[in-house]
Short mmCIF file of C-alpha atoms in Angstrom, two decimals:
data_model
loop_
_atom_site.label_atom_id
_atom_site.label_comp_id
_atom_site.label_asym_id
_atom_site.label_seq_id
_atom_site.Cartn_x
_atom_site.Cartn_y
_atom_site.Cartn_z
CA MET I 1440 -22.38 -27.78 0.54
CA ALA I 1441 -19.19 -28.02 2.64
CA GLU I 1442 -17.19 -26.73 -0.33
CA LYS I 1443 -19.46 -23.69 -0.56
CA ALA I 1444 -18.98 -22.92 3.14
CA TYR I 1445 -15.20 -22.82 3.02
CA ALA I 1446 -15.27 -20.81 -0.17
CA LYS I 1447 -17.77 -18.44 1.40
CA TYR I 1448 -15.67 -17.70 4.48
CA ALA I 1449 -12.22 -17.80 2.86
CA TRP I 1450 -12.30 -14.00 2.67
CA ILE I 1451 -11.57 -14.02 6.42
CA LEU I 1452 -8.23 -15.73 5.68
CA VAL I 1453 -7.49 -13.03 3.11
CA PHE I 1454 -8.50 -10.39 5.64
CA ILE I 1455 -6.05 -11.64 8.32
CA PRO I 1456 -2.74 -10.82 6.53
CA ALA I 1457 -4.23 -7.44 5.56
CA PHE I 1458 -5.22 -6.72 9.15
CA VAL I 1459 -1.74 -7.65 10.40
CA LEU I 1460 -0.27 -5.32 7.73
CA PHE I 1461 -2.48 -2.53 9.03
CA VAL I 1462 -1.60 -3.09 12.70
CA PHE I 1463 2.09 -3.92 12.23
CA PRO I 1464 3.45 -0.38 11.58
CA LEU I 1465 1.53 0.95 14.59
CA ALA I 1466 2.50 -1.89 16.92
CA SER I 1467 6.15 -1.72 15.84
CA GLY I 1468 6.35 2.03 16.38
CA TRP I 1469 7.42 2.70 12.80
CA LEU I 1470 5.87 6.16 12.98
CA SER I 1471 7.77 7.16 16.10
CA THR I 1472 10.95 9.26 16.14
CA SER I 1473 12.92 6.12 16.97
CA PRO I 1474 11.48 3.32 14.86
CA GLU I 1475 12.65 -0.24 15.50
CA PRO I 1476 15.90 0.60 17.34
CA ASP I 1477 16.92 -3.10 17.50
CA VAL I 1478 16.56 -3.57 13.75
CA ILE I 1479 18.49 -0.39 12.88
CA LYS I 1480 21.25 -1.27 15.34
CA GLY I 1481 21.26 -4.87 14.13
CA VAL I 1482 21.76 -3.84 10.50
CA THR I 1483 23.94 -0.73 10.83
CA GLY I 1484 25.74 -1.45 14.13
CA ILE I 1485 24.65 1.89 15.63
CA THR I 1486 21.40 3.57 16.66
CA LEU I 1487 19.44 6.07 14.58
CA ASP I 1488 20.42 8.84 17.03
CA GLN I 1489 24.08 7.98 16.51
CA ILE I 1490 23.59 8.00 12.73
CA GLY I 1491 21.94 11.43 13.07
CA ALA I 1492 24.81 12.68 15.25
CA GLN I 1493 27.37 11.52 12.66
CA ASN I 1494 25.41 12.91 9.74
CA PRO I 1495 22.11 14.73 10.36
CA GLY I 1496 21.03 14.50 6.70
CA THR I 1497 21.36 10.72 6.62
CA GLY I 1498 19.53 10.27 9.93
CA ARG I 1499 16.75 12.53 8.72
CA LEU I 1500 16.44 10.69 5.41
CA ILE I 1501 16.29 7.26 7.08
CA LEU I 1502 13.55 8.50 9.43
CA GLU I 1503 11.60 10.00 6.53
CA LEU I 1504 11.89 6.79 4.49
CA TYR I 1505 10.78 4.77 7.53
CA HIS I 1506 7.72 6.96 8.02
CA GLU I 1507 6.82 6.90 4.31
CA PHE I 1508 7.10 3.10 4.35
CA ALA I 1509 4.96 2.87 7.50
CA LEU I 1510 2.23 5.09 6.04
CA THR I 1511 2.16 3.14 2.79
CA ILE I 1512 1.94 -0.21 4.57
CA LEU I 1513 -0.79 1.10 6.87
CA ALA I 1514 -2.85 2.40 3.94
CA PHE I 1515 -2.14 -0.75 1.94
CA GLY I 1516 -3.40 -2.85 4.87
CA ALA I 1517 -6.61 -0.80 5.06
CA VAL I 1518 -7.24 -1.07 1.31
CA THR I 1519 -6.56 -4.82 1.34
CA MET I 1520 -8.93 -5.34 4.27
CA ALA I 1521 -11.68 -3.52 2.39
CA ILE I 1522 -11.03 -5.51 -0.80
CA ALA I 1523 -11.29 -8.75 1.22
CA ALA I 1524 -14.47 -7.65 2.99
CA PHE I 1525 -16.31 -6.32 -0.08
CA PRO I 1526 -15.35 -7.32 -3.64
CA PHE I 1527 -13.48 -10.52 -2.68
CA ARG I 1528 -16.36 -11.65 -0.54
CA LYS I 1529 -18.77 -10.96 -3.40
CA GLY I 1530 -16.61 -13.03 -5.75
CA HIS I 1531 -15.29 -10.26 -8.04
CA ARG I 1532 -12.43 -11.67 -10.02
CA PHE I 1533 -10.27 -8.49 -9.92
CA ALA I 1534 -10.26 -8.77 -6.11
CA TRP I 1535 -8.90 -12.31 -6.33
CA TYR I 1536 -6.01 -11.13 -8.49
CA ALA I 1537 -5.35 -8.00 -6.39
CA SER I 1538 -5.45 -9.91 -3.10
CA TRP I 1539 -2.40 -11.96 -4.08
CA LEU I 1540 -0.34 -8.86 -3.34
CA ALA I 1541 -0.78 -9.09 0.46
CA PRO I 1542 0.68 -12.60 0.87
CA ALA I 1543 3.30 -11.66 -1.75
CA LEU I 1544 4.30 -8.64 0.34
CA TRP I 1545 4.52 -10.79 3.48
CA ALA I 1546 6.62 -13.30 1.54
CA GLY I 1547 8.90 -10.41 0.53
CA ILE I 1548 9.17 -9.22 4.14
CA THR I 1549 9.94 -12.78 5.32
CA ALA I 1550 12.60 -13.23 2.62
CA SER I 1551 14.15 -9.82 3.38
CA LEU I 1552 14.36 -10.68 7.09
CA ALA I 1553 15.95 -14.04 6.28
CA ILE I 1554 18.57 -12.27 4.12
CA LEU I 1555 19.20 -9.59 6.77
CA ASN I 1556 19.52 -12.25 9.48
CA ALA I 1557 21.98 -14.18 7.31
CA GLU I 1558 24.02 -11.03 6.61
CA ASN I 1559 23.93 -9.88 10.25
CA PRO I 1560 24.11 -12.98 12.46
CA SER I 1561 24.85 -10.77 15.48
CA ALA I 1562 21.37 -9.25 15.22
CA GLY I 1563 19.81 -12.69 15.81
CA SER I 1564 16.05 -12.83 16.11
CA GLY I 1565 15.94 -9.07 16.72
CA LEU I 1566 15.10 -8.75 13.03
CA GLY I 1567 11.68 -10.31 13.36
CA PRO I 1568 9.96 -13.63 13.98
CA ALA I 1569 10.21 -15.20 10.49
CA PRO I 1570 8.05 -18.29 11.34
CA VAL I 1571 5.16 -16.00 12.36
CA PHE I 1572 5.48 -14.06 9.11
CA LEU I 1573 5.67 -17.29 7.14
CA SER I 1574 2.42 -18.51 8.72
CA ILE I 1575 0.78 -15.20 7.70
CA VAL I 1576 1.89 -15.90 4.12
CA LEU I 1577 0.38 -19.40 4.30
CA ILE I 1578 -2.92 -18.11 5.72
CA GLY I 1579 -3.15 -15.60 2.86
CA VAL I 1580 -2.33 -18.20 0.20
CA LEU I 1581 -4.92 -20.57 1.68
CA GLY I 1582 -7.51 -17.78 1.58
CA GLN I 1583 -6.74 -17.30 -2.10
CA LEU I 1584 -6.79 -20.95 -3.08
CA LEU I 1585 -9.80 -22.26 -1.13
CA PRO I 1586 -12.42 -20.19 -2.98
CA TYR I 1587 -10.74 -20.66 -6.39
CA ARG I 1588 -13.86 -22.22 -7.91
CA MET I 1589 -15.97 -19.32 -6.66
CA PHE I 1590 -13.93 -16.98 -8.92
CA PHE I 1591 -13.27 -19.44 -11.73
CA PRO I 1592 -16.23 -21.80 -11.95
CA LYS I 1593 -15.96 -24.90 -14.09
CA ARG I 1594 -17.48 -24.43 -17.52
CA THR I 1595 -20.93 -25.94 -17.81
CA MET I 1596 -22.80 -26.78 -20.98
CA MET I 1597 -24.35 -23.34 -20.80
CA GLY I 1598 -20.93 -21.69 -20.33
CA ALA I 1599 -19.81 -19.48 -17.43
CA THR I 1600 -19.94 -15.74 -17.35
CA PRO I 1601 -16.98 -14.00 -15.67
CA ARG I 1602 -17.81 -11.40 -13.05
CA MET D 75 -27.69 20.43 -20.21
CA THR D 76 -26.30 21.27 -16.77
CA SER D 77 -27.30 17.87 -15.45
CA GLN D 78 -25.64 16.24 -18.46
CA VAL D 79 -22.36 18.06 -17.65
CA GLY D 80 -22.78 17.10 -14.01
CA LYS D 81 -23.29 13.48 -14.93
CA GLY D 82 -20.25 13.63 -17.17
CA TYR D 83 -17.84 14.80 -14.51
CA GLU D 84 -19.35 12.46 -11.95
CA LYS D 85 -18.98 9.57 -14.34
CA HIS D 86 -15.35 10.24 -15.17
CA ALA D 87 -14.07 11.47 -11.78
CA TRP D 88 -12.58 8.03 -11.12
CA ILE D 89 -9.92 8.95 -13.70
CA LEU D 90 -8.65 11.67 -11.32
CA LEU D 91 -8.19 9.06 -8.59
CA LEU D 92 -6.48 6.82 -11.10
CA ALA D 93 -4.14 9.72 -11.96
CA ALA D 94 -3.40 10.31 -8.26
CA ALA D 95 -2.56 6.61 -7.93
CA ILE D 96 -0.28 6.90 -10.97
CA VAL D 97 1.57 9.78 -9.21
CA LEU D 98 2.11 7.40 -6.27
CA LEU D 99 3.22 4.67 -8.67
CA VAL D 100 5.78 6.99 -10.30
CA ASP D 101 7.01 8.08 -6.87
CA GLY D 102 7.51 4.41 -5.96
CA LEU D 103 9.35 3.76 -9.22
CA LEU D 104 11.57 6.82 -8.59
CA SER D 105 12.54 5.40 -5.18
CA LEU D 106 13.46 2.15 -6.89
CA ILE D 107 15.50 4.05 -9.50
CA GLU D 108 17.20 6.02 -6.69
CA SER D 109 18.12 2.73 -5.00
CA ALA D 110 19.70 1.63 -8.28
CA SER D 111 21.59 4.95 -8.73
CA PRO D 112 21.88 6.24 -5.16
CA SER D 113 24.19 9.15 -6.05
CA ILE D 114 20.94 11.00 -6.92
CA ILE D 115 20.08 11.28 -3.20
CA SER D 116 23.41 12.84 -2.16
CA GLU D 117 21.70 16.21 -1.64
CA ASP D 118 19.17 14.71 0.81
CA LEU D 119 21.89 12.75 2.60
CA GLY D 120 24.04 15.80 3.29
CA VAL D 121 27.12 13.94 2.02
CA SER D 122 27.91 12.36 -1.31
CA TRP D 123 26.81 8.76 -1.74
CA GLU D 124 30.42 7.67 -2.34
CA GLN D 125 31.49 9.31 0.94
CA LEU D 126 28.70 7.51 2.82
CA VAL D 127 29.61 4.14 1.29
CA GLY D 128 33.28 4.76 2.11
CA SER D 129 32.74 5.86 5.71
CA SER D 130 29.68 3.79 6.73
CA PRO D 131 28.89 0.95 4.30
CA THR D 132 26.30 -0.60 6.65
CA ILE D 133 24.39 2.69 6.92
CA ALA D 134 24.55 3.11 3.13
CA ASN D 135 23.18 -0.42 2.79
CA PHE D 136 20.35 0.40 5.20
CA VAL D 137 19.45 3.52 3.19
CA LEU D 138 19.25 1.33 0.07
CA ILE D 139 17.01 -1.20 1.86
CA SER D 140 14.73 1.62 3.05
CA LEU D 141 14.52 3.10 -0.46
CA ARG D 142 13.64 -0.27 -1.99
CA ALA D 143 11.06 -1.06 0.71
CA GLY D 144 9.42 2.36 0.33
CA GLY D 145 9.45 2.13 -3.46
CA LEU D 146 7.95 -1.35 -3.55
CA SER D 147 5.23 -0.59 -1.02
CA SER D 148 4.22 2.62 -2.86
CA PHE D 149 4.13 0.64 -6.10
CA VAL D 150 1.94 -2.10 -4.60
CA MET D 151 -0.43 0.34 -2.91
CA SER D 152 -0.86 2.35 -6.09
CA VAL D 153 -1.77 -0.83 -8.00
CA PHE D 154 -4.48 -1.47 -5.40
CA VAL D 155 -5.84 2.05 -5.57
CA MET D 156 -5.85 1.90 -9.38
CA SER D 157 -7.81 -1.37 -9.42
CA LEU D 158 -10.28 -0.04 -6.81
CA SER D 159 -10.88 3.23 -8.63
CA ARG D 160 -11.30 1.45 -11.97
CA LYS D 161 -13.75 -1.14 -10.61
CA SER D 162 -15.64 -0.50 -7.35
CA TYR D 163 -15.33 3.31 -7.28
CA ARG D 164 -16.29 3.65 -10.93
CA LYS D 165 -19.40 1.56 -10.25
CA GLY D 166 -20.38 3.98 -7.46
CA GLU D 167 -19.97 1.64 -4.49
CA ARG D 168 -20.15 3.80 -1.40
CA TRP D 169 -17.60 1.84 0.68
CA ALA D 170 -15.00 2.59 -2.02
CA TRP D 171 -15.71 6.33 -1.69
CA TYR D 172 -15.12 6.19 2.06
CA LEU D 173 -12.05 4.00 1.71
CA LEU D 174 -10.35 6.08 -0.95
CA TRP D 175 -10.22 9.08 1.40
CA LEU D 176 -7.13 7.23 2.56
CA LEU D 177 -5.36 8.57 -0.49
CA PRO D 178 -5.62 12.34 0.25
CA ALA D 179 -5.10 11.54 3.96
CA PHE D 180 -1.92 9.71 3.01
CA PHE D 181 -0.69 12.67 0.94
CA VAL D 182 -1.45 15.16 3.74
CA ILE D 183 0.29 13.07 6.41
CA TYR D 184 3.21 12.55 4.03
CA GLY D 185 3.48 16.34 3.56
CA LEU D 186 3.41 16.85 7.35
CA GLU D 187 6.06 14.16 7.73
CA LEU D 188 8.29 16.00 5.26
CA VAL D 189 7.88 19.21 7.25
CA SER D 190 8.60 17.51 10.57
CA ALA D 191 11.72 15.88 9.06
CA GLY D 192 12.92 19.33 7.97
CA PHE D 193 12.20 19.00 4.24
CA PRO D 194 9.94 21.40 2.31
CA PRO D 195 6.46 19.87 1.79
CA VAL D 196 6.82 20.17 -1.98
CA SER D 197 6.74 16.77 -3.64
CA PRO D 198 4.79 15.29 -6.56
CA LEU D 199 2.68 13.48 -3.95
CA THR D 200 1.55 16.68 -2.24
CA VAL D 201 1.48 19.02 -5.26
CA LEU D 202 -0.18 16.66 -7.77
CA GLY D 203 -1.50 13.69 -5.81
CA LEU D 204 -3.39 15.66 -3.17
CA PRO D 205 -5.47 17.94 -5.46
CA LEU D 206 -6.16 15.12 -7.93
CA SER D 207 -7.41 12.77 -5.23
CA LEU D 208 -9.52 15.48 -3.54
CA LEU D 209 -11.16 16.42 -6.84
CA GLY D 210 -11.68 12.76 -7.69
CA LEU D 211 -13.54 12.25 -4.41
CA LEU D 212 -15.50 15.51 -4.20
CA LEU D 213 -16.71 15.89 -7.80
CA PRO D 214 -18.82 12.71 -7.85
CA TYR D 215 -20.24 13.25 -4.35
CA ARG D 216 -23.84 13.18 -5.62
CA LYS D 217 -23.22 9.91 -7.43
CA PHE D 218 -22.52 8.24 -4.09
CA PHE D 219 -25.00 10.28 -2.03
CA PRO D 220 -27.92 11.21 -4.29
CA LYS D 221 -30.46 13.78 -3.10
CA ASN D 222 -33.69 12.23 -1.92
CA GLN D 223 -36.20 12.40 -4.75
CA ALA D 224 -39.64 13.75 -3.77
#
């Protein structure tokens, strides 16, 4: 009975990393004309405005890439939230496979920040709170693993039919 | 006969959404290819890639990181949209119809972003992705919202 309850509500754990993905680009101002000034200065040594003053094409391209990334992450977050709330919750196996991508993306972000921090020690923690991101990864992984038997039931004498 | 044709295009409209997602997937892969051979983007940069690396290696490195991040996220999102259109949307689940409006919205906002950044709004995402996704959503409208039968 207890096993069924944690499997039943594990979709909420899958929903959380997706929700943070959706909110993160908005909260971090990625869609503004000056996205993450600390990060850009930490990595390049100068601000985006200074890059644009040195070379307008490069400044423009960085801003465009930033905005494209922000839009993709925002949409990805929305799609992942819906997958968690509908097919994952219903126990559709494709949703279980697809939902691994959100914690994988957070793991990628955490690893990238760790590499950037190592390459740019002067930027310090300005490149993001890695422990927070790591806990988001763990929440997502937990949400995937807890309801494992809901998606892959043990074979009975009658056999199990995949959804 | 007409209803048969109607049923046919409603039934297979998910393929148009799948195609729009494939356009996004290819765009993501192109960004990854560009990050592997960045001299391709010299025209967008306004200087040659070699000049940028020579004068500002950290900025060049940041451009590479941005290209990889954009490419990977487009790739991942397209995989999601493909799996949704092949499963939930194909089955006619209404929430999937609402959700997948994100795709044309994404392409429109992307086109506007290009314009605001000073680039022409002509890209595979806007020229191919937008019409494909709109058709994929509008053609099977009656499958998701059937007329009330008397």
